[in-house]
C-alpha cells in the first residue's frame, strides 16, 4: 500500500512527519507494508489543482498502473477540504472502483462501507470544507485589520514605491528586494517612496495627464523615447501608465479588497465602496488634489455613457481595427477601459455578442489554452508514473514545479499548442522555462486539433539559446535528432548517464 500526506499551513499536528508516524503505526498494527509515500507539502486542500502528488496517485489508479491495494491517509481533511463535499467522495470512488481502498488512519471509524462509516465520512467532508470557509472569514478579517493599521498585504509595491520591513515596535529593519518576504510573524511591511528619480517620473505622469492633457498612450510613448523603463524593466504601455493614474497608493492610501478570490473559487472585481482602506498610511508621492483630478478624467470616460453609448464606441473600434481584444481596447485613449465593459456587461465576450462580433479565433484560443492548462498535470503525472514504473524515481519540486529524476536532473514539461498559418501549414510556438534552467525540456507538440499529443521533443538545456522556439511540421536535423514518437524511451532512460548518452 501507499501513504498520502498533505500539509498546508494548518497546524503542527498536521506536519507530514506526524502524519507519517500515525500511518506507519496503523500499517504495522495491521501487518501492512508502505511501499511509497505521496506528499503534497505547502498545498491547499481546497482544489485538486496544484496537488501534484495526489494527481499522480489518482492518475496511476485511473490508468490501472497502481502496484498497491490500499491508500493510507491521516484523516478526511488531508484528502481534501473541497468546498463541494461530493468532490472528495468522487476521488475516493475512483480509487474504490479500481479495487483500491482508502484508509483514514486518524479517524475514529473504519472506512468499511457501512452506513455509519458513510454518514461519518459525509459529515467529516462537510466539516472540512466548512473549516476552510470559517478560516477564510477569520483570515480576511485579520488582513482587513492590518490594512486599516497601514500595513501592506502582499503584492508588488509598484513603480516609485518600495517595501520596508518593520518590527513589532514599528522600527525599520530594512528594505525588501524583489522576491523577499518577512521571516518573523511579528514583523510587518509598509510602503515607502522609492528612488527620487522614480518619484519624479510618477509626478511627471500626473502632470502630463492632468495639466497638459496628454493621453496615457502619448505619455507612454514619451517615456519610451527617453529610454525610461517600468519597475519590471519593460517599455511603458498605456495600461502601465493607466495603473499609476488610478492607484491610491500614490497619495499614501493603503487599499485592500479591490479584487476577491476567496476559497480559490471565482475572481471578483469589487466596487469602491467595498474596498478596505487606511488613508495617509505612508508618505504620498503626488498631491491628493492632482490625483482626484486624474480620477475624474478617467471616470468621465465611461461614467456618463449609457450601455448603448458604450456599445456604439465598441462597434466603431471594431470597424477601425477589424478585431477586438482587451489589449486593443485599453490601448485606445478614446475608449473606456476593458474593465468598464466587463463591469457593465459582465464580460468582454458578452459585450462582443451584443454588437454581433464573433471572435472565433479568440474563442478557440481561450478554450484551447484552458484545456491545455487543465491537461498539463495529467501529462506530468503520466511522465512520473512511467519513470517510476521503469524503476526510476521522479517527483515534482514544490518550489520550481520541475520533475526531479533520481535526484540527478530536472525536467520541464511544456505543452505546445498547434496553430495553422493562412496557407494551412501547422506551427507550434514553445515558450521555454529558461528562468528555471531545467536540464531537459520535454516539448509536447499537440495534434492538429489540440486534442492529444502528436509527438515529443527532448531539448537539453545546452542547446537552448532562446526563450522561444518555433517548430514547423518538418524541422532541421538539430531538432529532429531529439524527437520521439512516444515517451517510452524517456521512461527507460531514467538514469542520467543513459539519457545523456541517448541525446
Tab-separated table of C-alpha atoms in Angstrom:
chain	number	residue	atom	x	y	z
A	1	UNK	CA	0.000	0.000	0.000
A	2	UNK	CA	0.973	3.651	-0.306
A	3	UNK	CA	0.659	6.658	2.005
A	4	UNK	CA	-0.613	10.112	1.065
A	5	UNK	CA	0.219	13.113	3.251
A	6	UNK	CA	-0.610	16.792	2.761
A	7	UNK	CA	0.249	19.885	4.742
A	8	UNK	CA	-0.669	23.495	4.013
A	9	UNK	CA	-0.174	25.806	6.994
A	10	UNK	CA	-2.878	24.422	9.256
A	11	UNK	CA	-1.172	23.303	12.455
A	12	UNK	CA	1.889	21.419	13.676
A	13	UNK	CA	-0.205	18.328	14.307
A	14	UNK	CA	-0.681	18.121	10.536
A	15	UNK	CA	3.040	18.160	9.730
A	16	UNK	CA	3.924	15.460	7.237
A	17	UNK	CA	6.216	13.794	9.801
A	18	UNK	CA	3.410	13.493	12.350
A	19	UNK	CA	1.043	12.166	9.715
A	20	UNK	CA	3.554	9.557	8.597
A	21	UNK	CA	4.094	8.400	12.185
A	22	UNK	CA	0.369	7.676	12.522
A	23	UNK	CA	0.213	5.979	9.115
A	24	UNK	CA	3.207	3.735	9.873
A	25	UNK	CA	1.761	2.676	13.243
A	26	UNK	CA	-1.551	1.932	11.524
A	27	UNK	CA	0.239	-0.180	8.891
A	28	UNK	CA	2.392	-2.018	11.454
A	29	UNK	CA	-0.626	-2.876	13.635
A	30	UNK	CA	-2.352	-4.496	10.646
A	31	UNK	CA	0.655	-6.085	9.014
A	32	UNK	CA	0.676	-3.742	6.025
A	33	UNK	CA	3.762	-2.500	4.161
A	34	UNK	CA	4.043	1.081	2.893
A	35	UNK	CA	5.951	0.898	-0.392
A	36	UNK	CA	5.696	4.557	-1.365
A	37	UNK	CA	4.786	7.961	0.070
A	38	UNK	CA	2.985	10.639	-1.949
A	39	UNK	CA	3.487	14.046	-0.372
A	40	UNK	CA	1.956	17.478	-1.086
A	41	UNK	CA	3.769	19.968	1.142
A	42	UNK	CA	2.559	23.538	1.379
A	43	UNK	CA	-0.533	22.784	-0.710
A	44	UNK	CA	-4.093	23.856	-0.060
A	45	UNK	CA	-6.753	21.167	0.046
A	46	UNK	CA	-9.447	23.367	-1.492
A	47	UNK	CA	-8.847	22.122	-5.017
A	48	UNK	CA	-7.044	19.334	-6.824
A	49	UNK	CA	-5.080	21.897	-8.866
A	50	UNK	CA	-1.508	22.228	-7.680
A	51	UNK	CA	-1.541	18.979	-5.692
A	52	UNK	CA	0.814	17.068	-7.974
A	53	UNK	CA	1.267	14.114	-5.633
A	54	UNK	CA	-2.461	13.397	-5.329
A	55	UNK	CA	-2.922	13.966	-9.072
A	56	UNK	CA	-0.142	11.482	-9.770
A	57	UNK	CA	-1.661	8.993	-7.337
A	58	UNK	CA	-5.146	9.207	-8.856
A	59	UNK	CA	-3.710	9.122	-12.380
A	60	UNK	CA	-1.888	5.883	-11.618
A	61	UNK	CA	-5.095	4.398	-10.207
A	62	UNK	CA	-7.217	5.548	-13.167
A	63	UNK	CA	-4.716	4.182	-15.687
A	64	UNK	CA	-4.642	0.775	-13.994
A	65	UNK	CA	-0.939	1.192	-13.184
A	66	UNK	CA	-1.299	1.035	-9.406
A	67	UNK	CA	1.007	-1.535	-7.810
A	68	UNK	CA	-0.768	-1.297	-4.449
A	69	UNK	CA	-4.099	-2.313	-2.950
A	70	UNK	CA	-4.785	0.498	-0.480
A	71	UNK	CA	-4.090	4.163	0.290
A	72	UNK	CA	-3.385	5.388	3.823
A	73	UNK	CA	-4.438	8.944	4.694
A	74	UNK	CA	-4.297	10.644	8.089
A	75	UNK	CA	-7.907	11.874	8.072
A	76	UNK	CA	-10.661	13.128	5.780
A	77	UNK	CA	-9.352	16.708	5.788
A	78	UNK	CA	-5.923	15.581	4.475
A	79	UNK	CA	-7.696	14.003	1.492
A	80	UNK	CA	-9.108	17.453	0.835
A	81	UNK	CA	-11.123	20.401	2.118
A	82	UNK	CA	-13.190	20.587	-1.055
A	83	UNK	CA	-15.967	23.151	-0.957
A	84	UNK	CA	-18.231	20.600	-2.596
A	85	UNK	CA	-18.203	17.502	-0.391
A	86	UNK	CA	-19.069	15.355	-3.398
A	87	UNK	CA	-15.699	16.146	-4.998
A	88	UNK	CA	-13.786	14.395	-2.234
A	89	UNK	CA	-16.220	11.492	-2.429
A	90	UNK	CA	-15.710	11.274	-6.198
A	91	UNK	CA	-11.929	10.950	-5.948
A	92	UNK	CA	-12.329	8.226	-3.343
A	93	UNK	CA	-14.869	6.486	-5.591
A	94	UNK	CA	-12.330	6.461	-8.450
A	95	UNK	CA	-9.984	4.524	-6.170
A	96	UNK	CA	-12.731	2.247	-4.892
A	97	UNK	CA	-13.843	1.411	-8.436
A	98	UNK	CA	-10.291	0.264	-9.185
A	99	UNK	CA	-10.394	-2.032	-6.143
A	100	UNK	CA	-8.205	0.247	-4.019
A	101	UNK	CA	-9.487	1.138	-0.570
A	102	UNK	CA	-8.751	4.431	1.196
A	103	UNK	CA	-7.997	4.119	4.936
A	104	UNK	CA	-8.390	7.196	7.163
A	105	UNK	CA	-5.956	6.190	9.880
A	106	UNK	CA	-6.529	9.066	12.290
A	107	UNK	CA	-10.327	8.879	12.289
A	108	UNK	CA	-12.449	7.124	14.900
A	109	UNK	CA	-14.210	4.963	12.335
A	110	UNK	CA	-13.221	2.255	9.861
A	111	UNK	CA	-13.810	3.130	6.233
A	112	UNK	CA	-15.537	-0.202	5.617
A	113	UNK	CA	-18.512	0.980	3.528
A	114	UNK	CA	-21.032	0.587	6.323
A	115	UNK	CA	-23.896	3.030	6.803
A	116	UNK	CA	-22.273	4.520	9.877
A	117	UNK	CA	-18.952	4.934	8.090
A	118	UNK	CA	-20.534	6.626	5.069
A	119	UNK	CA	-22.530	9.003	7.266
A	120	UNK	CA	-19.473	9.989	9.304
A	121	UNK	CA	-17.377	10.494	6.152
A	122	UNK	CA	-20.029	12.791	4.683
A	123	UNK	CA	-20.190	14.836	7.872
A	124	UNK	CA	-16.390	14.997	8.056
A	125	UNK	CA	-16.164	16.175	4.439
A	126	UNK	CA	-18.697	18.924	5.057
A	127	UNK	CA	-16.883	19.917	8.265
A	128	UNK	CA	-13.551	20.041	6.428
A	129	UNK	CA	-14.981	22.390	3.812
A	130	UNK	CA	-16.717	24.497	6.467
A	131	UNK	CA	-13.447	24.818	8.368
A	132	UNK	CA	-11.873	26.427	5.311
A	133	UNK	CA	-14.809	28.805	4.938
A	134	UNK	CA	-14.620	29.851	8.588
A	135	UNK	CA	-10.846	30.201	8.381
A	136	UNK	CA	-11.201	32.334	5.260
A	137	UNK	CA	-13.501	34.717	7.137
A	138	UNK	CA	-11.079	34.959	10.058
A	139	UNK	CA	-8.037	35.479	7.820
A	140	UNK	CA	-9.859	38.137	5.797
A	141	UNK	CA	-10.869	39.957	8.983
A	142	UNK	CA	-7.253	39.855	10.176
A	143	UNK	CA	-5.986	41.159	6.854
A	144	UNK	CA	-8.502	43.999	6.903
A	145	UNK	CA	-7.416	44.952	10.413
A	146	UNK	CA	-3.753	45.060	9.381
A	147	UNK	CA	-4.591	47.130	6.307
A	148	UNK	CA	-6.502	49.629	8.443
A	149	UNK	CA	-3.374	49.924	10.595
A	150	UNK	CA	-1.417	50.864	7.480
A	151	UNK	CA	0.423	47.591	6.843
A	152	UNK	CA	0.914	46.233	3.330
A	153	UNK	CA	-0.769	42.907	2.496
A	154	UNK	CA	1.345	41.345	-0.230
A	155	UNK	CA	1.617	42.303	-3.846
A	156	UNK	CA	4.203	44.189	-5.869
A	157	UNK	CA	4.777	47.715	-4.485
A	158	UNK	CA	4.572	49.413	-7.878
A	159	UNK	CA	6.704	51.916	-9.746
A	160	UNK	CA	8.126	54.613	-7.485
A	161	UNK	CA	7.436	52.657	-4.267
A	162	UNK	CA	9.347	50.164	-2.138
A	163	UNK	CA	8.527	47.752	0.715
A	164	UNK	CA	10.014	48.436	4.145
A	165	UNK	CA	10.184	45.715	6.809
A	166	UNK	CA	9.432	46.925	10.337
A	167	UNK	CA	9.376	45.145	13.696
A	168	UNK	CA	6.524	44.992	16.209
A	169	UNK	CA	7.553	48.400	17.651
A	170	UNK	CA	7.426	49.978	14.191
A	171	UNK	CA	11.195	50.380	13.854
A	172	UNK	CA	12.551	49.901	10.294
A	173	UNK	CA	14.563	46.716	9.746
A	174	UNK	CA	15.463	47.160	6.093
A	175	UNK	CA	14.076	47.445	2.597
A	176	UNK	CA	12.787	44.260	0.957
A	177	UNK	CA	14.031	43.451	-2.525
A	178	UNK	CA	12.001	41.697	-5.229
A	179	UNK	CA	11.032	38.206	-4.095
A	180	UNK	CA	11.993	38.775	-0.450
A	181	UNK	CA	9.438	38.246	2.316
A	182	UNK	CA	9.308	38.759	6.048
A	183	UNK	CA	10.621	35.890	8.169
A	184	UNK	CA	9.081	36.678	11.579
A	185	UNK	CA	5.360	36.577	12.250
A	186	UNK	CA	5.550	39.745	14.360
A	187	UNK	CA	7.195	41.749	11.571
A	188	UNK	CA	5.135	43.939	9.272
A	189	UNK	CA	5.590	45.535	5.844
A	190	UNK	CA	4.802	49.125	4.889
A	191	UNK	CA	5.230	51.065	1.669
A	192	UNK	CA	7.724	53.899	1.355
A	193	UNK	CA	8.640	56.190	-1.549
A	194	UNK	CA	11.301	54.694	-3.824
A	195	UNK	CA	14.239	56.416	-5.508
A	196	UNK	CA	13.665	60.104	-6.137
A	197	UNK	CA	14.157	59.606	-9.879
A	198	UNK	CA	11.178	57.200	-9.981
A	199	UNK	CA	9.055	59.505	-7.815
A	200	UNK	CA	9.779	62.339	-10.240
A	201	UNK	CA	8.574	60.158	-13.124
A	202	UNK	CA	5.327	59.439	-11.246
A	203	UNK	CA	4.753	63.162	-10.634
A	204	UNK	CA	5.539	63.889	-14.268
A	205	UNK	CA	2.957	61.322	-15.415
A	206	UNK	CA	0.243	63.041	-13.378
A	207	UNK	CA	1.301	66.492	-14.589
A	208	UNK	CA	1.311	65.433	-18.231
A	209	UNK	CA	-2.085	63.770	-17.889
A	210	UNK	CA	-3.909	66.426	-15.834
A	211	UNK	CA	-2.180	69.713	-16.642
A	212	UNK	CA	-1.124	69.161	-20.252
A	213	UNK	CA	-3.955	66.845	-21.293
A	214	UNK	CA	-1.775	64.078	-22.746
A	215	UNK	CA	-3.296	60.613	-23.058
A	216	UNK	CA	-1.818	57.522	-21.465
A	217	UNK	CA	-0.606	56.365	-24.884
A	218	UNK	CA	1.188	59.662	-25.515
A	219	UNK	CA	2.778	59.577	-22.050
A	220	UNK	CA	3.971	56.000	-22.604
A	221	UNK	CA	5.495	56.980	-25.967
A	222	UNK	CA	7.263	59.965	-24.374
A	223	UNK	CA	8.783	57.837	-21.605
A	224	UNK	CA	9.865	55.133	-24.044
A	225	UNK	CA	11.511	57.714	-26.286
A	226	UNK	CA	13.614	58.787	-23.297
A	227	UNK	CA	14.588	55.197	-22.513
A	228	UNK	CA	12.703	55.075	-19.194
A	229	UNK	CA	11.665	51.537	-18.174
A	230	UNK	CA	8.943	50.337	-15.804
A	231	UNK	CA	9.640	48.609	-12.491
A	232	UNK	CA	9.624	45.317	-14.424
A	233	UNK	CA	12.334	46.645	-16.777
A	234	UNK	CA	9.881	46.775	-19.656
A	235	UNK	CA	8.797	49.559	-22.032
A	236	UNK	CA	5.795	51.596	-20.942
A	237	UNK	CA	2.322	50.831	-22.271
A	238	UNK	CA	-0.944	52.663	-21.980
A	239	UNK	CA	-2.110	50.149	-19.354
A	240	UNK	CA	1.043	50.671	-17.244
A	241	UNK	CA	0.552	54.439	-17.216
A	242	UNK	CA	-3.163	53.986	-16.520
A	243	UNK	CA	-2.467	51.874	-13.417
A	244	UNK	CA	-0.334	54.640	-11.936
A	245	UNK	CA	-3.066	57.210	-12.563
A	246	UNK	CA	-5.812	55.253	-10.776
A	247	UNK	CA	-3.971	53.729	-7.788
A	248	UNK	CA	-4.471	55.494	-4.462
A	249	UNK	CA	-1.183	54.253	-3.047
A	250	UNK	CA	0.481	57.200	-4.779
A	251	UNK	CA	-1.324	59.562	-2.398
A	252	UNK	CA	-0.399	57.446	0.634
A	253	UNK	CA	-3.624	55.441	0.956
A	254	UNK	CA	-3.445	51.729	1.783
A	255	UNK	CA	-6.124	49.885	-0.234
A	256	UNK	CA	-7.238	46.251	0.046
A	257	UNK	CA	-10.039	44.022	-1.289
A	258	UNK	CA	-10.231	45.586	-4.725
A	259	UNK	CA	-10.370	42.031	-6.107
A	260	UNK	CA	-11.696	38.948	-4.282
A	261	UNK	CA	-10.599	35.366	-4.932
A	262	UNK	CA	-11.918	33.664	-1.818
A	263	UNK	CA	-11.586	29.917	-1.400
A	264	UNK	CA	-9.959	29.726	-4.853
A	265	UNK	CA	-13.359	29.957	-6.483
A	266	UNK	CA	-14.215	32.913	-8.769
A	267	UNK	CA	-12.228	36.126	-9.101
A	268	UNK	CA	-14.467	39.139	-8.487
A	269	UNK	CA	-13.681	42.814	-9.014
A	270	UNK	CA	-15.264	44.680	-6.087
A	271	UNK	CA	-16.816	48.164	-6.260
A	272	UNK	CA	-15.021	51.001	-4.463
A	273	UNK	CA	-17.433	51.016	-1.544
A	274	UNK	CA	-16.243	47.501	-0.633
A	275	UNK	CA	-12.566	48.430	-0.575
A	276	UNK	CA	-10.766	48.351	2.767
A	277	UNK	CA	-8.643	51.452	3.213
A	278	UNK	CA	-6.326	53.340	5.508
A	279	UNK	CA	-5.865	56.939	4.405
A	280	UNK	CA	-2.478	58.629	4.844
A	281	UNK	CA	-0.840	55.340	5.808
A	282	UNK	CA	2.527	56.339	4.317
A	283	UNK	CA	4.104	59.390	2.615
A	284	UNK	CA	2.397	60.460	-0.596
A	285	UNK	CA	4.265	60.895	-3.872
A	286	UNK	CA	1.686	63.129	-5.585
A	287	UNK	CA	-0.746	65.691	-4.205
A	288	UNK	CA	-4.230	64.412	-3.470
A	289	UNK	CA	-5.903	67.189	-5.482
A	290	UNK	CA	-3.902	66.194	-8.549
A	291	UNK	CA	-4.787	62.525	-8.061
A	292	UNK	CA	-8.519	63.275	-7.681
A	293	UNK	CA	-8.474	65.350	-10.846
A	294	UNK	CA	-6.846	62.470	-12.717
A	295	UNK	CA	-9.501	60.096	-11.391
A	296	UNK	CA	-12.262	62.425	-12.542
A	297	UNK	CA	-10.838	62.435	-16.046
A	298	UNK	CA	-10.623	58.654	-16.117
A	299	UNK	CA	-14.090	58.112	-14.644
A	300	UNK	CA	-15.652	60.607	-17.050
A	301	UNK	CA	-14.796	58.337	-19.967
A	302	UNK	CA	-17.401	55.763	-19.016
A	303	UNK	CA	-19.356	57.085	-16.039
A	304	UNK	CA	-21.886	59.059	-18.044
A	305	UNK	CA	-22.067	56.717	-21.007
A	306	UNK	CA	-25.160	54.582	-21.373
A	307	UNK	CA	-24.984	50.937	-22.383
A	308	UNK	CA	-25.846	51.950	-25.948
A	309	UNK	CA	-23.056	54.570	-25.948
A	310	UNK	CA	-20.521	52.001	-24.784
A	311	UNK	CA	-21.601	49.518	-27.435
A	312	UNK	CA	-21.571	52.221	-30.137
A	313	UNK	CA	-17.966	53.058	-29.304
A	314	UNK	CA	-17.097	49.367	-29.332
A	315	UNK	CA	-18.619	48.993	-32.813
A	316	UNK	CA	-16.636	51.979	-34.006
A	317	UNK	CA	-13.403	50.490	-32.689
A	318	UNK	CA	-14.237	47.182	-34.388
A	319	UNK	CA	-14.744	48.945	-37.721
A	320	UNK	CA	-11.446	50.768	-37.266
A	321	UNK	CA	-9.306	47.807	-36.153
A	322	UNK	CA	-11.122	44.833	-37.668
A	323	UNK	CA	-10.669	42.800	-34.478
A	324	UNK	CA	-11.219	43.367	-30.773
A	325	UNK	CA	-9.380	42.357	-27.614
A	326	UNK	CA	-8.877	43.688	-24.109
A	327	UNK	CA	-5.440	44.965	-25.102
A	328	UNK	CA	-6.794	46.819	-28.180
A	329	UNK	CA	-9.499	48.466	-26.066
A	330	UNK	CA	-7.100	49.500	-23.308
A	331	UNK	CA	-4.569	50.913	-25.775
A	332	UNK	CA	-7.165	53.221	-27.397
A	333	UNK	CA	-7.225	56.516	-25.487
A	334	UNK	CA	-10.700	57.478	-26.744
A	335	UNK	CA	-12.258	54.282	-25.385
A	336	UNK	CA	-13.381	53.371	-21.868
A	337	UNK	CA	-11.198	50.666	-20.365
A	338	UNK	CA	-11.873	46.984	-20.965
A	339	UNK	CA	-12.662	46.799	-17.242
A	340	UNK	CA	-15.563	49.209	-17.780
A	341	UNK	CA	-17.066	46.825	-20.319
A	342	UNK	CA	-16.543	43.847	-18.029
A	343	UNK	CA	-18.183	45.705	-15.139
A	344	UNK	CA	-21.162	46.907	-17.226
A	345	UNK	CA	-21.860	43.744	-19.232
A	346	UNK	CA	-20.354	41.008	-17.078
A	347	UNK	CA	-17.584	40.072	-19.515
A	348	UNK	CA	-15.940	41.247	-22.718
A	349	UNK	CA	-17.350	38.263	-24.597
A	350	UNK	CA	-20.868	39.335	-23.609
A	351	UNK	CA	-20.183	42.859	-24.925
A	352	UNK	CA	-18.863	41.333	-28.163
A	353	UNK	CA	-22.038	39.311	-28.555
A	354	UNK	CA	-24.207	42.417	-28.121
A	355	UNK	CA	-22.524	44.136	-31.089
A	356	UNK	CA	-22.614	40.986	-33.196
A	357	UNK	CA	-18.883	40.363	-33.069
A	358	UNK	CA	-17.901	36.705	-33.015
A	359	UNK	CA	-14.136	36.383	-32.452
A	360	UNK	CA	-13.953	32.739	-33.472
A	361	UNK	CA	-10.183	32.608	-33.262
A	362	UNK	CA	-10.223	34.207	-29.825
A	363	UNK	CA	-12.817	31.705	-28.619
A	364	UNK	CA	-10.761	28.797	-29.847
A	365	UNK	CA	-7.575	30.248	-28.423
A	366	UNK	CA	-9.124	30.764	-24.999
A	367	UNK	CA	-10.771	27.353	-24.927
A	368	UNK	CA	-7.679	25.511	-26.176
A	369	UNK	CA	-5.414	27.227	-23.670
A	370	UNK	CA	-7.846	26.467	-20.861
A	371	UNK	CA	-7.955	22.813	-21.916
A	372	UNK	CA	-4.168	22.567	-22.150
A	373	UNK	CA	-3.703	24.122	-18.700
A	374	UNK	CA	-6.124	21.563	-17.301
A	375	UNK	CA	-4.358	18.713	-19.118
A	376	UNK	CA	-0.815	19.674	-18.058
A	377	UNK	CA	-0.954	17.988	-14.608
A	378	UNK	CA	-2.042	14.732	-16.261
A	379	UNK	CA	0.942	14.840	-18.640
A	380	UNK	CA	3.258	15.415	-15.666
A	381	UNK	CA	1.602	12.585	-13.749
A	382	UNK	CA	1.959	10.213	-16.729
A	383	UNK	CA	5.656	11.013	-17.067
A	384	UNK	CA	6.261	10.479	-13.349
A	385	UNK	CA	4.291	7.237	-13.402
A	386	UNK	CA	6.227	5.963	-16.423
A	387	UNK	CA	9.600	6.741	-14.862
A	388	UNK	CA	8.575	5.051	-11.611
A	389	UNK	CA	7.287	2.002	-13.486
A	390	UNK	CA	10.659	1.733	-15.243
A	391	UNK	CA	12.386	1.644	-11.849
A	392	UNK	CA	13.395	5.283	-11.618
A	393	UNK	CA	12.468	7.860	-9.004
A	394	UNK	CA	10.627	11.007	-10.013
A	395	UNK	CA	8.913	13.727	-8.033
A	396	UNK	CA	7.782	17.295	-8.569
A	397	UNK	CA	9.812	20.015	-6.879
A	398	UNK	CA	7.302	22.141	-4.932
A	399	UNK	CA	9.285	25.353	-5.454
A	400	UNK	CA	10.018	25.121	-9.198
A	401	UNK	CA	7.337	22.629	-10.355
A	402	UNK	CA	10.088	20.805	-12.264
A	403	UNK	CA	10.255	16.996	-12.273
A	404	UNK	CA	13.367	15.802	-10.427
A	405	UNK	CA	14.523	12.409	-11.752
A	406	UNK	CA	16.608	10.203	-9.442
A	407	UNK	CA	17.760	13.321	-7.629
A	408	UNK	CA	20.138	13.923	-10.549
A	409	UNK	CA	18.482	16.118	-13.175
A	410	UNK	CA	15.329	18.207	-13.687
A	411	UNK	CA	12.682	18.004	-16.398
A	412	UNK	CA	10.309	20.724	-17.548
A	413	UNK	CA	7.103	19.754	-19.382
A	414	UNK	CA	5.648	22.240	-21.873
A	415	UNK	CA	2.510	21.740	-23.987
A	416	UNK	CA	2.837	23.443	-27.376
A	417	UNK	CA	-0.474	24.499	-28.913
A	418	UNK	CA	-0.882	23.775	-32.617
A	419	UNK	CA	-1.971	26.613	-34.904
A	420	UNK	CA	-2.337	26.950	-38.655
A	421	UNK	CA	-0.961	29.666	-40.914
A	422	UNK	CA	-3.072	31.313	-43.612
A	423	UNK	CA	-1.522	28.862	-46.066
A	424	UNK	CA	-2.627	25.919	-43.940
A	425	UNK	CA	0.781	24.939	-42.577
A	426	UNK	CA	0.986	23.871	-38.959
A	427	UNK	CA	3.112	25.731	-36.427
A	428	UNK	CA	3.977	25.259	-32.761
A	429	UNK	CA	5.343	28.057	-30.548
A	430	UNK	CA	7.215	26.788	-27.497
A	431	UNK	CA	7.912	29.139	-24.587
A	432	UNK	CA	10.821	27.670	-22.657
A	433	UNK	CA	11.332	27.896	-18.880
A	434	UNK	CA	14.802	29.401	-19.229
A	435	UNK	CA	14.458	31.145	-15.885
A	436	UNK	CA	14.173	27.771	-14.099
A	437	UNK	CA	17.101	26.301	-16.062
A	438	UNK	CA	15.819	22.712	-16.387
A	439	UNK	CA	18.357	20.144	-17.572
A	440	UNK	CA	15.922	18.851	-20.169
A	441	UNK	CA	12.690	20.334	-21.545
A	442	UNK	CA	10.014	17.959	-22.828
A	443	UNK	CA	8.122	19.893	-25.508
A	444	UNK	CA	4.823	18.129	-26.212
A	445	UNK	CA	3.537	19.042	-29.663
A	446	UNK	CA	-0.235	18.764	-29.677
A	447	UNK	CA	-2.006	17.374	-32.727
A	448	UNK	CA	-3.776	19.479	-35.338
A	449	UNK	CA	-6.951	19.659	-33.224
A	450	UNK	CA	-5.095	20.122	-29.896
A	451	UNK	CA	-6.844	17.068	-28.506
A	452	UNK	CA	-3.817	14.909	-27.798
A	453	UNK	CA	-0.043	14.701	-28.184
A	454	UNK	CA	1.377	14.319	-31.675
A	455	UNK	CA	4.996	13.765	-30.599
A	456	UNK	CA	7.600	14.903	-28.111
A	457	UNK	CA	10.857	16.820	-28.388
A	458	UNK	CA	13.587	16.406	-25.777
A	459	UNK	CA	15.538	19.659	-25.559
A	460	UNK	CA	18.745	19.639	-23.461
A	461	UNK	CA	19.494	22.959	-21.779
A	462	UNK	CA	22.847	23.149	-23.561
A	463	UNK	CA	21.033	23.519	-26.895
A	464	UNK	CA	18.551	26.146	-25.675
A	465	UNK	CA	19.702	29.634	-26.638
A	466	UNK	CA	16.364	31.461	-26.708
A	467	UNK	CA	13.247	31.725	-24.563
A	468	UNK	CA	11.049	30.906	-27.558
A	469	UNK	CA	11.208	28.099	-30.102
A	470	UNK	CA	9.163	27.859	-33.268
A	471	UNK	CA	8.503	24.402	-34.679
A	472	UNK	CA	7.048	23.505	-38.046
A	473	UNK	CA	5.833	20.208	-39.465
A	474	UNK	CA	9.349	19.425	-40.698
A	475	UNK	CA	12.315	20.724	-38.715
A	476	UNK	CA	16.066	20.666	-39.151
A	477	UNK	CA	18.282	17.774	-38.151
A	478	UNK	CA	19.339	19.582	-34.992
A	479	UNK	CA	15.806	19.275	-33.676
A	480	UNK	CA	14.703	16.033	-35.259
A	481	UNK	CA	17.583	14.244	-33.550
A	482	UNK	CA	15.788	14.749	-30.242
A	483	UNK	CA	12.322	13.775	-31.454
A	484	UNK	CA	10.494	10.697	-30.195
A	485	UNK	CA	7.041	9.424	-31.127
A	486	UNK	CA	6.370	8.286	-27.550
A	487	UNK	CA	7.818	8.843	-24.121
A	488	UNK	CA	8.681	5.179	-23.712
A	489	UNK	CA	12.299	5.855	-24.486
A	490	UNK	CA	12.469	8.600	-21.876
A	491	UNK	CA	10.961	6.297	-19.289
A	492	UNK	CA	13.604	3.653	-19.979
A	493	UNK	CA	16.384	6.237	-19.890
A	494	UNK	CA	15.583	7.235	-16.317
A	495	UNK	CA	19.249	7.293	-15.413
A	496	UNK	CA	21.118	10.469	-16.228
A	497	UNK	CA	24.109	8.808	-17.902
A	498	UNK	CA	21.888	6.754	-20.179
A	499	UNK	CA	19.745	9.755	-21.093
A	500	UNK	CA	22.709	11.985	-21.844
A	501	UNK	CA	24.228	9.248	-23.985
A	502	UNK	CA	20.944	8.803	-25.849
A	503	UNK	CA	20.722	12.512	-26.587
